Amino acid sequence: MGHLNDDTREALKRISTATITLQLLKRGIRNTYMRGVAPLAAVSERMVGEAVTLRFIPMREDISTPAILADKQNPQRVVIDTIPEGAVLVIDARGVGDCAALGDILAERIKQRGGVGAVTDGGIRDAAAVSEVGLPVFAAGPAAPASLTAHTPIDYGLPVGCGGVAVIPGDIIVGDGDGVVVIPKDLADEIARDGVEQEGIEAFIKLQVEKGRSTIGLYPPDDTIRAEYADWLAAGKPR
């Protein structure tokens, strides 16, 4: 992996998925926000990590049997047991929300490996127990049935779709209370840099609105407002 340096990771933890989607939009990249994917539990810290991918195909009765759960080459088990530190597991569950893609034991293994989160457009079984693991999980919601009820895990480490968004291994996944956004890996550094700048000036703009100023001409900021912002920074951000 290794696309995500520590400075970029920390900067992305400081900016919202809303900011990230706008920064991507400015670069002509629109389809970045996963649909039907939400935090399983309250988000205490923004999730940021490189994508490791797993893909399910539809269940077929002759291959989706309980025996596959014990198969040492089961792609779901292999990818979870080899996930690198700092990575986010992204599971393409075909948008099937009434069947689980993950449960608490596998979530615990991801955490123990140093993974920083899991994302799926499928369901999560034993959802309360998964939340107690402390691993950030974003999904379609709780679902009791095991994965083999609807899925067969078929491969990992390849491009997938999750929540209607293309995810290439190594892309940067960011999740917060608004959901999950995918950043193309080669854009991560500049999105982080410009996102921090965007949120800085938006803090200044919000302060002006609180003081009664109109948003017209203020937001989005023109050169005059940017000059005011620079003066405000130089003055130590007075309230």
mmCIF file of C-alpha atoms in Angstrom:
data_model
loop_
_atom_site.group_PDB
_atom_site.id
_atom_site.type_symbol
_atom_site.label_atom_id
_atom_site.label_comp_id
_atom_site.label_asym_id
_atom_site.label_seq_id
_atom_site.Cartn_x
_atom_site.Cartn_y
_atom_site.Cartn_z
ATOM 1 C CA MET A 1 0.000 0.000 0.000
ATOM 2 C CA GLY A 2 1.820 3.137 1.149
ATOM 3 C CA HIS A 3 0.015 5.820 -0.880
ATOM 4 C CA LEU A 4 -1.189 7.627 2.228
ATOM 5 C CA ASN A 5 1.446 9.545 4.160
ATOM 6 C CA ASP A 6 0.945 10.506 7.789
ATOM 7 C CA ASP A 7 0.451 14.235 7.106
ATOM 8 C CA THR A 8 -2.256 13.555 4.532
ATOM 9 C CA ARG A 9 -3.964 11.019 6.802
ATOM 10 C CA GLU A 10 -4.088 13.502 9.684
ATOM 11 C CA ALA A 11 -5.321 16.312 7.421
ATOM 12 C CA LEU A 12 -8.121 14.113 6.065
ATOM 13 C CA LYS A 13 -9.157 13.273 9.618
ATOM 14 C CA ARG A 14 -9.689 17.017 10.172
ATOM 15 C CA ILE A 15 -11.983 17.651 7.199
ATOM 16 C CA SER A 16 -15.518 16.454 6.574
ATOM 17 C CA THR A 17 -16.755 14.161 3.842
ATOM 18 C CA ALA A 18 -18.874 17.135 2.726
ATOM 19 C CA THR A 19 -15.698 19.158 2.157
ATOM 20 C CA ILE A 20 -14.071 16.250 0.348
ATOM 21 C CA THR A 21 -16.999 15.811 -2.053
ATOM 22 C CA LEU A 22 -16.796 19.516 -2.958
ATOM 23 C CA GLN A 23 -13.055 19.331 -3.533
ATOM 24 C CA LEU A 24 -13.554 16.307 -5.787
ATOM 25 C CA LEU A 25 -16.411 18.062 -7.599
ATOM 26 C CA LYS A 26 -14.089 20.996 -8.362
ATOM 27 C CA ARG A 27 -11.838 18.474 -10.100
ATOM 28 C CA GLY A 28 -14.700 17.033 -12.146
ATOM 29 C CA ILE A 29 -15.093 13.867 -10.068
ATOM 30 C CA ARG A 30 -18.731 13.498 -9.042
ATOM 31 C CA ASN A 31 -19.499 9.861 -8.254
ATOM 32 C CA THR A 32 -17.618 9.536 -4.974
ATOM 33 C CA TYR A 33 -20.259 9.294 -2.213
ATOM 34 C CA MET A 34 -21.527 5.807 -1.383
ATOM 35 C CA ARG A 35 -25.300 5.556 -1.470
ATOM 36 C CA GLY A 36 -27.158 3.466 1.084
ATOM 37 C CA VAL A 37 -24.079 3.241 3.319
ATOM 38 C CA ALA A 38 -24.217 4.820 6.783
ATOM 39 C CA PRO A 39 -22.399 4.544 10.127
ATOM 40 C CA LEU A 40 -23.473 1.505 12.100
ATOM 41 C CA ALA A 41 -22.842 3.413 15.361
ATOM 42 C CA ALA A 42 -22.107 6.991 16.382
ATOM 43 C CA VAL A 43 -18.847 8.204 14.832
ATOM 44 C CA SER A 44 -16.360 9.387 17.445
ATOM 45 C CA GLU A 45 -13.423 9.853 15.063
ATOM 46 C CA ARG A 46 -13.299 10.202 11.285
ATOM 47 C CA MET A 47 -12.242 6.987 9.530
ATOM 48 C CA VAL A 48 -9.393 7.388 7.030
ATOM 49 C CA GLY A 49 -7.541 4.543 5.348
ATOM 50 C CA GLU A 50 -6.518 2.841 2.129
ATOM 51 C CA ALA A 51 -9.017 0.506 0.524
ATOM 52 C CA VAL A 52 -8.587 -3.256 0.594
ATOM 53 C CA THR A 53 -11.394 -4.844 -1.417
ATOM 54 C CA LEU A 54 -13.551 -7.970 -1.220
ATOM 55 C CA ARG A 55 -16.208 -8.951 -3.754
ATOM 56 C CA PHE A 56 -19.289 -11.116 -3.373
ATOM 57 C CA ILE A 57 -21.258 -12.680 -6.218
ATOM 58 C CA PRO A 58 -24.816 -14.014 -5.894
ATOM 59 C CA MET A 59 -25.297 -17.185 -3.909
ATOM 60 C CA ARG A 60 -25.599 -20.466 -5.786
ATOM 61 C CA GLU A 61 -26.750 -23.481 -3.812
ATOM 62 C CA ASP A 62 -23.967 -25.874 -4.822
ATOM 63 C CA ILE A 63 -21.155 -23.514 -3.780
ATOM 64 C CA SER A 64 -22.714 -21.341 -1.067
ATOM 65 C CA THR A 65 -22.791 -24.017 1.615
ATOM 66 C CA PRO A 66 -21.696 -23.922 5.255
ATOM 67 C CA ALA A 67 -18.557 -25.805 4.172
ATOM 68 C CA ILE A 68 -17.132 -22.658 2.547
ATOM 69 C CA LEU A 69 -16.928 -21.037 5.972
ATOM 70 C CA ALA A 70 -14.222 -23.517 6.948
ATOM 71 C CA ASP A 71 -12.350 -23.278 3.628
ATOM 72 C CA LYS A 72 -8.868 -21.885 4.329
ATOM 73 C CA GLN A 73 -8.919 -20.238 0.894
ATOM 74 C CA ASN A 74 -12.258 -18.504 1.491
ATOM 75 C CA PRO A 75 -11.558 -15.009 0.062
ATOM 76 C CA GLN A 76 -13.426 -13.314 2.906
ATOM 77 C CA ARG A 77 -11.311 -15.055 5.533
ATOM 78 C CA VAL A 78 -8.039 -14.554 3.627
ATOM 79 C CA VAL A 79 -8.485 -10.823 3.023
ATOM 80 C CA ILE A 80 -9.469 -10.180 6.639
ATOM 81 C CA ASP A 81 -6.594 -12.257 7.984
ATOM 82 C CA THR A 82 -4.068 -10.389 5.823
ATOM 83 C CA ILE A 83 -5.448 -6.831 5.932
ATOM 84 C CA PRO A 84 -2.591 -4.337 6.384
ATOM 85 C CA GLU A 85 -2.359 -1.897 9.249
ATOM 86 C CA GLY A 86 -4.138 1.365 8.496
ATOM 87 C CA ALA A 87 -6.387 -0.129 5.814
ATOM 88 C CA VAL A 88 -10.178 -0.090 5.390
ATOM 89 C CA LEU A 89 -11.919 -3.250 4.180
ATOM 90 C CA VAL A 90 -14.436 -2.394 1.442
ATOM 91 C CA ILE A 91 -16.922 -5.192 0.740
ATOM 92 C CA ASP A 92 -18.935 -5.223 -2.470
ATOM 93 C CA ALA A 93 -22.136 -6.856 -1.254
ATOM 94 C CA ARG A 94 -24.125 -5.891 -4.358
ATOM 95 C CA GLY A 95 -26.327 -3.532 -2.353
ATOM 96 C CA VAL A 96 -28.072 -6.456 -0.612
ATOM 97 C CA GLY A 97 -29.014 -4.957 2.728
ATOM 98 C CA ASP A 98 -30.999 -7.855 4.192
ATOM 99 C CA CYS A 99 -28.027 -10.200 4.422
ATOM 100 C CA ALA A 100 -24.821 -9.754 6.429
ATOM 101 C CA ALA A 101 -21.417 -9.125 4.887
ATOM 102 C CA LEU A 102 -19.620 -9.037 8.253
ATOM 103 C CA GLY A 103 -20.094 -9.952 11.914
ATOM 104 C CA ASP A 104 -18.432 -9.271 15.235
ATOM 105 C CA ILE A 105 -15.729 -11.969 15.132
ATOM 106 C CA LEU A 106 -14.438 -10.839 11.748
ATOM 107 C CA ALA A 107 -14.691 -7.187 12.804
ATOM 108 C CA GLU A 108 -12.549 -8.022 15.834
ATOM 109 C CA ARG A 109 -9.961 -9.674 13.597
ATOM 110 C CA ILE A 110 -9.768 -6.572 11.379
ATOM 111 C CA LYS A 111 -9.199 -4.463 14.483
ATOM 112 C CA GLN A 112 -6.526 -6.829 15.816
ATOM 113 C CA ARG A 113 -4.721 -6.679 12.475
ATOM 114 C CA GLY A 114 -4.602 -2.879 12.709
ATOM 115 C CA GLY A 115 -7.310 -2.218 10.157
ATOM 116 C CA VAL A 116 -9.068 1.094 10.739
ATOM 117 C CA GLY A 117 -12.563 0.318 9.467
ATOM 118 C CA ALA A 118 -14.939 -1.674 7.299
ATOM 119 C CA VAL A 119 -17.382 -0.463 4.659
ATOM 120 C CA THR A 120 -20.070 -2.416 2.834
ATOM 121 C CA ASP A 121 -23.272 -1.791 0.933
ATOM 122 C CA GLY A 122 -24.595 -4.940 2.602
ATOM 123 C CA GLY A 123 -25.788 -5.670 6.114
ATOM 124 C CA ILE A 124 -24.014 -6.348 9.407
ATOM 125 C CA ARG A 125 -25.043 -9.222 11.683
ATOM 126 C CA ASP A 126 -24.696 -9.075 15.469
ATOM 127 C CA ALA A 127 -24.690 -5.338 14.934
ATOM 128 C CA ALA A 128 -24.624 -4.397 18.623
ATOM 129 C CA ALA A 129 -21.635 -6.683 19.210
ATOM 130 C CA VAL A 130 -19.888 -5.257 16.142
ATOM 131 C CA SER A 131 -20.357 -1.745 17.515
ATOM 132 C CA GLU A 132 -18.790 -2.849 20.811
ATOM 133 C CA VAL A 133 -15.628 -3.981 18.969
ATOM 134 C CA GLY A 134 -14.761 -0.329 18.474
ATOM 135 C CA LEU A 135 -13.963 -0.694 14.755
ATOM 136 C CA PRO A 136 -15.662 1.984 12.628
ATOM 137 C CA VAL A 137 -18.185 0.192 10.408
ATOM 138 C CA PHE A 138 -20.327 1.709 7.672
ATOM 139 C CA ALA A 139 -23.060 -0.425 6.111
ATOM 140 C CA ALA A 140 -26.620 -0.667 4.859
ATOM 141 C CA GLY A 141 -27.699 -1.501 8.424
ATOM 142 C CA PRO A 142 -28.244 -4.516 10.680
ATOM 143 C CA ALA A 143 -29.141 -7.869 9.108
ATOM 144 C CA ALA A 144 -29.337 -11.254 10.834
ATOM 145 C CA PRO A 145 -28.731 -13.780 8.002
ATOM 146 C CA ALA A 146 -25.172 -14.975 7.368
ATOM 147 C CA SER A 147 -23.454 -13.933 4.148
ATOM 148 C CA LEU A 148 -23.838 -17.302 2.430
ATOM 149 C CA THR A 149 -27.626 -16.841 2.524
ATOM 150 C CA ALA A 150 -27.263 -14.456 -0.419
ATOM 151 C CA HIS A 151 -23.581 -14.317 -1.364
ATOM 152 C CA THR A 152 -20.462 -16.220 -2.295
ATOM 153 C CA PRO A 153 -17.133 -14.453 -1.592
ATOM 154 C CA ILE A 154 -15.291 -14.731 -4.895
ATOM 155 C CA ASP A 155 -12.155 -12.578 -4.914
ATOM 156 C CA TYR A 156 -10.236 -9.778 -3.228
ATOM 157 C CA GLY A 157 -7.676 -7.132 -4.124
ATOM 158 C CA LEU A 158 -9.487 -6.135 -7.320
ATOM 159 C CA PRO A 159 -11.632 -3.109 -8.274
ATOM 160 C CA VAL A 160 -15.170 -3.320 -6.878
ATOM 161 C CA GLY A 161 -18.346 -1.277 -6.675
ATOM 162 C CA CYS A 162 -19.710 -0.317 -3.267
ATOM 163 C CA GLY A 163 -22.723 1.903 -2.770
ATOM 164 C CA GLY A 164 -22.645 2.696 -6.490
ATOM 165 C CA VAL A 165 -19.055 3.981 -6.383
ATOM 166 C CA ALA A 166 -15.989 2.454 -8.024
ATOM 167 C CA VAL A 167 -13.307 1.523 -5.495
ATOM 168 C CA ILE A 168 -9.789 0.678 -6.672
ATOM 169 C CA PRO A 169 -7.476 -0.989 -4.140
ATOM 170 C CA GLY A 170 -5.370 1.733 -2.545
ATOM 171 C CA ASP A 171 -7.998 4.454 -2.984
ATOM 172 C CA ILE A 172 -8.503 6.497 0.150
ATOM 173 C CA ILE A 173 -11.728 5.847 2.071
ATOM 174 C CA VAL A 174 -13.059 8.535 4.427
ATOM 175 C CA GLY A 175 -16.093 7.963 6.638
ATOM 176 C CA ASP A 176 -17.887 10.204 9.129
ATOM 177 C CA GLY A 177 -21.414 10.963 10.313
ATOM 178 C CA ASP A 178 -22.474 11.900 6.768
ATOM 179 C CA GLY A 179 -21.311 8.621 5.247
ATOM 180 C CA VAL A 180 -18.406 7.412 3.113
ATOM 181 C CA VAL A 181 -16.441 9.080 0.318
ATOM 182 C CA VAL A 182 -13.825 7.558 -1.997
ATOM 183 C CA ILE A 183 -10.785 9.639 -2.966
ATOM 184 C CA PRO A 184 -8.720 8.471 -5.955
ATOM 185 C CA LYS A 185 -5.344 7.671 -4.419
ATOM 186 C CA ASP A 186 -3.380 10.045 -6.644
ATOM 187 C CA LEU A 187 -5.516 13.008 -5.507
ATOM 188 C CA ALA A 188 -5.362 12.411 -1.761
ATOM 189 C CA ASP A 189 -2.560 14.858 -0.968
ATOM 190 C CA GLU A 190 -4.096 17.816 -2.806
ATOM 191 C CA ILE A 191 -7.629 17.083 -1.576
ATOM 192 C CA ALA A 192 -6.307 17.086 1.996
ATOM 193 C CA ARG A 193 -4.382 20.341 1.495
ATOM 194 C CA ASP A 194 -7.192 22.229 -0.228
ATOM 195 C CA GLY A 195 -9.829 20.768 2.091
ATOM 196 C CA VAL A 196 -8.089 22.135 5.164
ATOM 197 C CA GLU A 197 -7.935 25.557 3.475
ATOM 198 C CA GLN A 198 -11.624 25.349 2.520
ATOM 199 C CA GLU A 199 -12.724 24.570 6.065
ATOM 200 C CA GLY A 200 -10.548 27.373 7.420
ATOM 201 C CA ILE A 201 -12.190 30.023 5.277
ATOM 202 C CA GLU A 202 -15.644 28.516 5.882
ATOM 203 C CA ALA A 203 -15.108 28.954 9.628
ATOM 204 C CA PHE A 204 -14.471 32.653 8.958
ATOM 205 C CA ILE A 205 -17.552 32.900 6.715
ATOM 206 C CA LYS A 206 -19.776 31.212 9.296
ATOM 207 C CA LEU A 207 -18.566 33.704 11.893
ATOM 208 C CA GLN A 208 -19.556 36.563 9.594
ATOM 209 C CA VAL A 209 -23.013 35.046 9.026
ATOM 210 C CA GLU A 210 -23.439 34.732 12.802
ATOM 211 C CA LYS A 211 -22.771 38.477 12.942
ATOM 212 C CA GLY A 212 -25.625 39.103 10.513
ATOM 213 C CA ARG A 213 -23.845 39.381 7.152
ATOM 214 C CA SER A 214 -25.597 38.159 4.021
ATOM 215 C CA THR A 215 -24.261 35.065 2.303
ATOM 216 C CA ILE A 216 -24.555 36.852 -1.056
ATOM 217 C CA GLY A 217 -21.035 37.819 -2.051
ATOM 218 C CA LEU A 218 -19.701 36.112 1.049
ATOM 219 C CA TYR A 219 -20.264 32.467 0.211
ATOM 220 C CA PRO A 220 -18.670 31.257 -1.981
ATOM 221 C CA PRO A 221 -15.864 33.701 -1.160
ATOM 222 C CA ASP A 222 -14.497 36.126 -3.718
ATOM 223 C CA ASP A 223 -11.047 37.768 -3.631
ATOM 224 C CA THR A 224 -12.271 40.469 -1.254
ATOM 225 C CA ILE A 225 -13.503 37.911 1.262
ATOM 226 C CA ARG A 226 -10.284 35.931 0.902
ATOM 227 C CA ALA A 227 -8.347 39.089 1.736
ATOM 228 C CA GLU A 228 -10.571 39.613 4.802
ATOM 229 C CA TYR A 229 -9.888 36.002 5.772
ATOM 230 C CA ALA A 230 -6.127 36.539 5.515
ATOM 231 C CA ASP A 231 -6.410 39.627 7.751
ATOM 232 C CA TRP A 232 -8.518 37.625 10.233
ATOM 233 C CA LEU A 233 -5.871 34.896 10.385
ATOM 234 C CA ALA A 234 -3.126 37.470 10.856
ATOM 235 C CA ALA A 235 -5.119 39.023 13.729
ATOM 236 C CA GLY A 236 -5.313 35.660 15.514
ATOM 237 C CA LYS A 237 -8.879 34.674 14.518
ATOM 238 C CA PRO A 238 -10.763 37.164 16.709
ATOM 239 C CA ARG A 239 -14.391 36.428 17.513
#
